[in-house]
Tab-separated table of C-alpha atoms and ligand atoms in Angstrom:
chain	number	residue	atom	x	y	z
A	133	MET	CA	43.037	49.422	-5.947
A	134	PRO	CA	42.303	49.704	-2.227
A	135	ARG	CA	44.312	47.323	-0.056
A	136	ILE	CA	41.192	45.746	1.389
A	137	LEU	CA	38.314	44.193	-0.523
A	138	ALA	CA	34.619	44.618	0.267
A	139	ARG	CA	34.381	40.902	1.015
A	140	ASP	CA	36.905	41.254	3.864
A	141	ILE	CA	34.670	43.662	5.775
A	142	ARG	CA	32.366	41.969	8.279
A	143	PHE	CA	29.294	43.656	9.732
A	144	VAL	CA	28.557	42.216	13.175
A	145	LEU	CA	25.149	42.800	14.797
A	146	VAL	CA	25.382	42.134	18.524
A	147	GLU	CA	22.184	40.719	20.066
A	148	PRO	CA	19.683	42.537	17.845
A	149	SER	CA	16.143	42.250	19.220
A	150	HIS	CA	14.140	43.090	16.107
A	151	PRO	CA	14.459	40.739	13.099
A	152	GLY	CA	13.299	43.604	10.882
A	153	ASN	CA	16.543	45.388	11.682
A	154	ILE	CA	18.541	42.357	10.546
A	155	GLY	CA	16.777	42.493	7.181
A	156	GLY	CA	17.245	46.261	6.999
A	157	ALA	CA	20.950	45.899	7.786
A	158	ALA	CA	21.334	43.222	5.090
A	159	ARG	CA	19.685	45.501	2.538
A	160	ALA	CA	21.881	48.429	3.592
A	161	MET	CA	24.980	46.271	3.176
A	162	LYS	CA	24.035	44.863	-0.219
A	163	THR	CA	23.249	48.274	-1.701
A	164	MET	CA	26.841	49.245	-0.882
A	165	GLY	CA	28.441	46.010	-2.095
A	166	PHE	CA	28.952	44.121	1.193
A	167	ALA	CA	27.783	40.601	2.059
A	168	ASP	CA	29.582	39.340	5.190
A	169	LEU	CA	26.918	39.566	7.915
A	170	ALA	CA	27.507	38.041	11.350
A	171	ILE	CA	24.808	38.017	14.014
A	172	VAL	CA	25.619	37.404	17.659
A	173	ASN	CA	22.900	35.733	19.714
A	174	PRO	CA	19.838	37.283	18.000
A	175	GLN	CA	16.544	37.286	19.907
A	176	ARG	CA	14.496	36.194	16.863
A	177	PHE	CA	16.251	34.765	13.823
A	178	PRO	CA	15.514	33.333	11.298
A	179	ASP	CA	12.247	35.254	11.061
A	180	PRO	CA	9.903	36.247	8.206
A	181	GLN	CA	10.292	39.909	9.185
A	182	ALA	CA	14.011	39.769	8.423
A	183	ILE	CA	13.225	38.420	4.950
A	184	TRP	CA	10.527	41.014	4.394
A	185	ARG	CA	12.718	43.993	5.335
A	186	ALA	CA	15.643	42.629	3.318
A	187	ALA	CA	13.697	42.989	0.035
A	188	GLY	CA	16.217	42.102	-2.693
A	189	ALA	CA	18.955	41.305	-0.167
A	190	VAL	CA	17.531	37.968	0.992
A	191	ASP	CA	20.793	36.330	-0.113
A	192	VAL	CA	22.692	38.348	2.502
A	193	VAL	CA	20.214	37.290	5.223
A	194	ASP	CA	20.435	33.664	4.087
A	195	GLY	CA	24.223	33.805	4.096
A	196	ALA	CA	24.403	35.406	7.566
A	197	ARG	CA	26.330	33.441	10.169
A	198	VAL	CA	25.016	33.253	13.725
A	199	PHE	CA	27.487	33.143	16.638
A	200	ALA	CA	27.026	32.565	20.355
A	201	GLY	CA	29.386	35.389	21.344
A	202	VAL	CA	31.274	38.390	19.973
A	203	GLU	CA	34.634	36.655	20.483
A	204	GLN	CA	33.673	33.862	18.090
A	205	ALA	CA	32.269	36.256	15.480
A	206	ILE	CA	35.512	38.247	15.247
A	207	ALA	CA	38.123	35.578	16.096
A	208	ASP	CA	39.911	35.773	12.718
A	209	CYS	CA	39.776	39.584	12.364
A	210	GLY	CA	42.902	41.744	12.405
A	211	TRP	CA	41.140	45.027	13.166
A	212	VAL	CA	37.928	45.426	15.142
A	213	VAL	CA	35.944	48.627	15.514
A	214	GLY	CA	32.843	49.290	17.587
A	215	THR	CA	30.197	51.814	16.633
A	216	SER	CA	28.769	53.836	19.460
A	217	ALA	CA	26.816	57.048	19.832
A	218	ARG	CA	27.993	57.626	23.401
A	219	SER	CA	31.406	58.055	24.988
A	220	ARG	CA	32.398	55.622	27.740
A	221	ARG	CA	34.080	55.705	31.122
A	222	VAL	CA	37.641	55.039	29.885
A	223	PRO	CA	38.438	57.189	26.834
A	224	TRP	CA	39.341	55.045	23.815
A	225	PRO	CA	40.756	55.913	20.393
A	226	VAL	CA	37.759	57.414	18.563
A	227	ALA	CA	37.186	58.367	14.927
A	228	THR	CA	34.235	59.703	13.011
A	229	VAL	CA	32.817	57.293	10.460
A	230	ASP	CA	34.427	59.105	7.510
A	231	GLN	CA	37.864	59.164	9.192
A	232	PHE	CA	37.527	55.457	9.953
A	233	ALA	CA	36.511	54.628	6.367
A	234	GLU	CA	39.519	56.549	4.994
A	235	GLN	CA	41.931	54.727	7.286
A	236	LEU	CA	40.330	51.372	6.483
A	237	ALA	CA	40.683	51.919	2.744
A	238	ARG	CA	44.273	53.182	2.967
A	239	GLU	CA	45.722	50.541	5.229
A	240	ASP	CA	47.213	47.131	4.505
A	241	HIS	CA	45.326	44.613	6.653
A	242	GLY	CA	47.559	41.653	5.830
A	243	GLY	CA	44.629	39.786	4.257
A	244	LYS	CA	42.777	39.590	7.588
A	245	PRO	CA	39.079	40.525	7.771
A	246	VAL	CA	38.016	43.719	9.528
A	247	ALA	CA	34.961	43.669	11.813
A	248	VAL	CA	32.552	46.522	12.498
A	249	LEU	CA	30.386	45.903	15.575
A	250	PHE	CA	26.882	47.308	16.030
A	251	GLY	CA	25.098	47.235	19.372
A	252	ARG	CA	21.667	46.358	20.699
A	253	GLU	CA	18.735	48.603	19.799
A	254	ASP	CA	18.072	49.515	23.428
A	255	ARG	CA	21.508	49.528	25.076
A	256	GLY	CA	24.170	49.578	22.379
A	257	LEU	CA	27.452	47.708	22.991
A	258	ARG	CA	28.524	46.786	26.527
A	259	ASN	CA	31.783	48.106	27.941
A	260	ASP	CA	33.472	44.698	27.767
A	261	GLU	CA	32.554	44.524	24.063
A	262	LEU	CA	33.826	48.026	23.375
A	263	GLU	CA	37.083	47.094	25.120
A	264	ILE	CA	37.772	44.392	22.517
A	265	CYS	CA	37.785	47.109	19.846
A	266	ASN	CA	40.860	48.836	18.435
A	267	LEU	CA	38.790	51.883	17.671
A	268	HIS	CA	35.402	53.397	18.457
A	269	VAL	CA	33.536	54.889	15.539
A	270	VAL	CA	30.914	57.568	15.874
A	271	ILE	CA	28.425	58.875	13.314
A	272	PRO	CA	28.308	62.603	14.060
A	273	ALA	CA	24.682	63.395	14.915
A	274	ASN	CA	22.438	65.672	16.942
A	275	PRO	CA	24.091	65.845	20.389
A	276	ASP	CA	20.636	65.914	21.989
A	277	TYR	CA	19.518	62.798	20.084
A	278	PRO	CA	22.461	60.949	18.500
A	279	SER	CA	21.021	57.437	18.420
A	280	LEU	CA	20.231	56.175	14.899
A	281	ASN	CA	18.107	53.129	14.157
A	282	LEU	CA	20.388	50.071	13.929
A	283	ALA	CA	19.851	49.393	10.200
A	284	MET	CA	20.325	53.087	9.423
A	285	ALA	CA	23.608	53.142	11.312
A	286	VAL	CA	24.694	50.148	9.209
A	287	GLN	CA	23.683	52.081	6.081
A	288	VAL	CA	25.781	55.124	6.968
A	289	VAL	CA	28.848	53.034	7.807
A	290	ALA	CA	28.474	50.875	4.665
A	291	TYR	CA	28.079	53.990	2.533
A	292	GLU	CA	31.177	55.689	3.947
A	293	ILE	CA	33.300	52.558	3.545
A	294	SER	CA	32.141	52.013	-0.020
A	295	ARG	CA	32.880	55.650	-0.911
A	296	ALA	CA	36.318	55.447	0.668
A	297	LEU	CA	37.131	52.188	-1.145
A	298	SER	CA	36.189	53.685	-4.489
A	299	ARG	CA	38.252	56.840	-3.820
A	300	THR	CA	41.415	55.020	-2.795
A	301	ALA	CA	44.291	55.406	-5.212
A	302	PRO	CA	46.581	52.481	-6.096
A	303	PRO	CA	49.165	51.847	-3.350
A	304	SER	CA	52.318	53.908	-3.880
A	305	ASP	CA	55.797	52.380	-3.900
A	306	ALA	CA	56.838	54.593	-1.012
A	307	THR	CA	59.399	53.087	1.358
A	308	PRO	CA	57.646	51.280	4.208
A	309	SER	CA	57.649	53.371	7.338
A	310	PRO	CA	57.501	52.241	10.939
A	311	LEU	CA	54.127	52.665	12.669
A	312	THR	CA	52.704	55.923	11.445
A	313	HIS	CA	49.853	57.823	12.978
A	314	ALA	CA	46.469	57.949	11.351
A	315	ARG	CA	46.057	61.229	9.560
A	316	ASP	CA	42.828	62.136	11.292
A	317	GLY	CA	42.231	60.512	14.635
A	318	GLY	CA	41.874	56.744	14.627
A	319	THR	CA	44.457	54.197	15.727
A	320	PRO	CA	48.041	54.134	14.449
A	321	GLU	CA	48.164	52.789	10.940
A	322	LEU	CA	49.803	49.502	10.187
A	323	PRO	CA	52.894	50.135	8.119
A	324	THR	CA	52.813	48.816	4.593
A	325	ASP	CA	54.742	45.622	3.786
A	326	TRP	CA	55.089	44.632	7.427
A	327	ASP	CA	56.950	41.330	7.816
A	328	ARG	CA	54.287	39.731	10.029
A	329	SER	CA	50.502	39.440	10.033
A	330	PRO	CA	48.555	41.565	12.500
A	331	ALA	CA	47.454	39.710	15.629
A	332	THR	CA	43.840	38.586	15.339
A	333	ALA	CA	41.112	39.222	17.905
A	334	SER	CA	41.508	35.606	18.984
A	335	ASP	CA	45.311	36.009	19.488
A	336	LEU	CA	44.628	39.075	21.643
A	337	ALA	CA	41.853	37.372	23.630
A	338	GLY	CA	44.323	34.577	24.419
A	339	LEU	CA	46.970	37.098	25.464
A	340	TYR	CA	44.539	38.959	27.766
A	341	ARG	CA	43.411	35.743	29.483
A	342	HIS	CA	47.008	34.642	29.968
A	343	LEU	CA	48.125	38.061	31.202
A	344	GLY	CA	45.134	38.303	33.576
A	345	ASN	CA	45.991	34.907	35.081
A	346	VAL	CA	49.652	35.774	35.575
A	347	LEU	CA	48.817	39.180	37.077
A	348	SER	CA	46.573	37.415	39.595
A	349	THR	CA	49.181	34.722	40.348
A	350	ILE	CA	51.864	37.302	41.093
A	351	GLU	CA	49.244	39.243	43.082
A	352	PHE	CA	49.589	42.313	40.918
A	353	GLN	CA	45.806	42.324	40.790
A	354	ASP	CA	43.099	40.828	42.948
A	355	PRO	CA	41.075	38.482	40.673
A	356	LYS	CA	37.905	39.415	42.593
A	357	ASN	CA	38.536	43.114	42.135
A	358	PRO	CA	40.601	43.646	38.968
A	359	ARG	CA	39.691	47.337	38.777
A	360	LEU	CA	40.716	49.068	35.601
A	361	THR	CA	44.133	47.471	35.151
A	362	MET	CA	43.084	45.011	32.438
A	363	THR	CA	40.985	47.668	30.708
A	364	ARG	CA	44.000	49.949	30.540
A	365	LEU	CA	46.248	47.135	29.321
A	366	ARG	CA	43.697	46.191	26.654
A	367	ARG	CA	43.544	49.795	25.567
A	368	MET	CA	47.335	49.937	25.315
A	369	PHE	CA	47.480	46.822	23.124
A	370	SER	CA	44.580	48.091	20.980
A	371	ARG	CA	46.569	51.237	20.392
A	372	ILE	CA	49.829	49.468	19.610
A	373	ARG	CA	48.215	46.789	17.412
A	374	PRO	CA	50.905	44.123	17.941
A	375	ASP	CA	51.619	41.569	15.211
A	376	GLN	CA	51.326	37.795	15.697
A	377	THR	CA	55.006	37.282	16.502
A	378	GLU	CA	54.971	40.022	19.146
A	379	VAL	CA	51.982	38.384	20.828
A	380	ALA	CA	53.742	34.991	20.677
A	381	ILE	CA	56.842	36.498	22.364
A	382	LEU	CA	54.747	38.025	25.150
A	383	ARG	CA	52.957	34.726	25.732
A	384	GLY	CA	56.305	32.935	25.792
A	385	ILE	CA	57.472	35.316	28.534
A	386	LEU	CA	54.257	34.738	30.515
A	387	THR	CA	54.675	30.957	30.235
A	388	ARG	CA	58.253	31.275	31.551
A	389	ILE	CA	56.993	33.310	34.509
A	390	GLU	CA	54.400	30.637	35.278
A	391	ARG	CA	57.011	27.861	35.104
A	392	THR	CA	59.434	29.728	37.318
A	393	ILE	CA	56.714	30.297	39.914
A	394	ALA	CA	55.680	26.637	39.785
A	395	ARG	CA	59.324	25.557	40.330
A	396	THR	CA	59.894	27.827	43.312
A	397	HIS	CA	56.670	26.847	45.138
B	1018	SAH	N1	20.405	53.305	22.896
B	1018	SAH	C1	21.670	52.821	22.466
B	1018	SAH	C2	21.865	53.060	20.982
B	1018	SAH	C3	21.418	51.916	20.207
B	1018	SAH	S1	21.318	52.263	18.512
B	1018	SAH	C4	22.775	53.517	23.198
B	1018	SAH	O1	22.493	54.472	23.886
B	1018	SAH	O2	23.940	53.114	23.094
B	1018	SAH	C5	21.911	50.699	17.903
B	1018	SAH	C6	23.314	50.722	17.394
B	1018	SAH	O3	23.417	51.531	16.220
B	1018	SAH	C7	24.367	51.275	18.339
B	1018	SAH	O4	24.751	50.338	19.311
B	1018	SAH	C8	25.480	51.587	17.366
B	1018	SAH	O5	26.121	50.391	16.999
B	1018	SAH	C9	24.705	52.132	16.168
B	1018	SAH	N2	24.543	53.595	16.240
B	1018	SAH	C10	23.398	54.287	16.393
B	1018	SAH	N3	23.642	55.614	16.381
B	1018	SAH	C11	24.977	55.758	16.221
B	1018	SAH	C12	25.851	56.892	16.105
B	1018	SAH	N4	25.411	58.158	16.174
B	1018	SAH	N5	27.180	56.637	15.938
B	1018	SAH	C13	27.655	55.379	15.873
B	1018	SAH	N6	26.880	54.295	15.955
B	1018	SAH	C14	25.552	54.471	16.132
């Protein structure tokens, strides 16, 4: 048995413009055994074209949840990956879709859902959205024309995950190891039988806001010109993948700093 179930894998479409692609994505998911579809701020939805393209997967379209922002769509997720055909200004942990699917199937996610983000048809995912992700996933394609249609990208990812889930052997009784490195690229794997749950996207968003405020208060960064400091810190935490207790400790430290400053001013 894989450690994660198909129902714990969420496909998140970020601001899709064509309802047909929503239907196509739903069909792609259902053919591979997935049903958790989240749509962030769609241009046109619900729409008859989504139903039409979904064919026999109308149930997935009907069950789709619509969110106002990416943060809300992934708040409860313990691992978030963003699919992208292009590399970005700050290098991020990157895996090919098959490497990602292998890691996903092998790892213990502490019962938390995993989110896979897909970008807009015309512009993909924005940098601030990619910076929420633990990992960037690429479908290897023609370097001169790597951009797949949105629903087709969903199909390839859903296919690779479903293959990896069906290949995964039962978990071994091997002694739990401290953070190990993913076998092929990716982010460090969570050790098995960890004593705490992984921090969720919402825990991390709270930490980043808190940290950003404190860094501005102590004038480590200019709030009007934060430069790349927060991006680099986000990347570091994405790489480390702290658990919920570690995030709580860091926030406790930040709160102490704030109180000490308030007392001395
Ligand atoms: N023109 C956009 C691509 C949009 S394609 C850009 O340049 O970024 C719509 C979405 O499908 C992308 O945001 C991504 O989520 C997914 N996608 C398309 N091709 C992909 C590829 N080769 N690898 C990974 N994801 C891809």
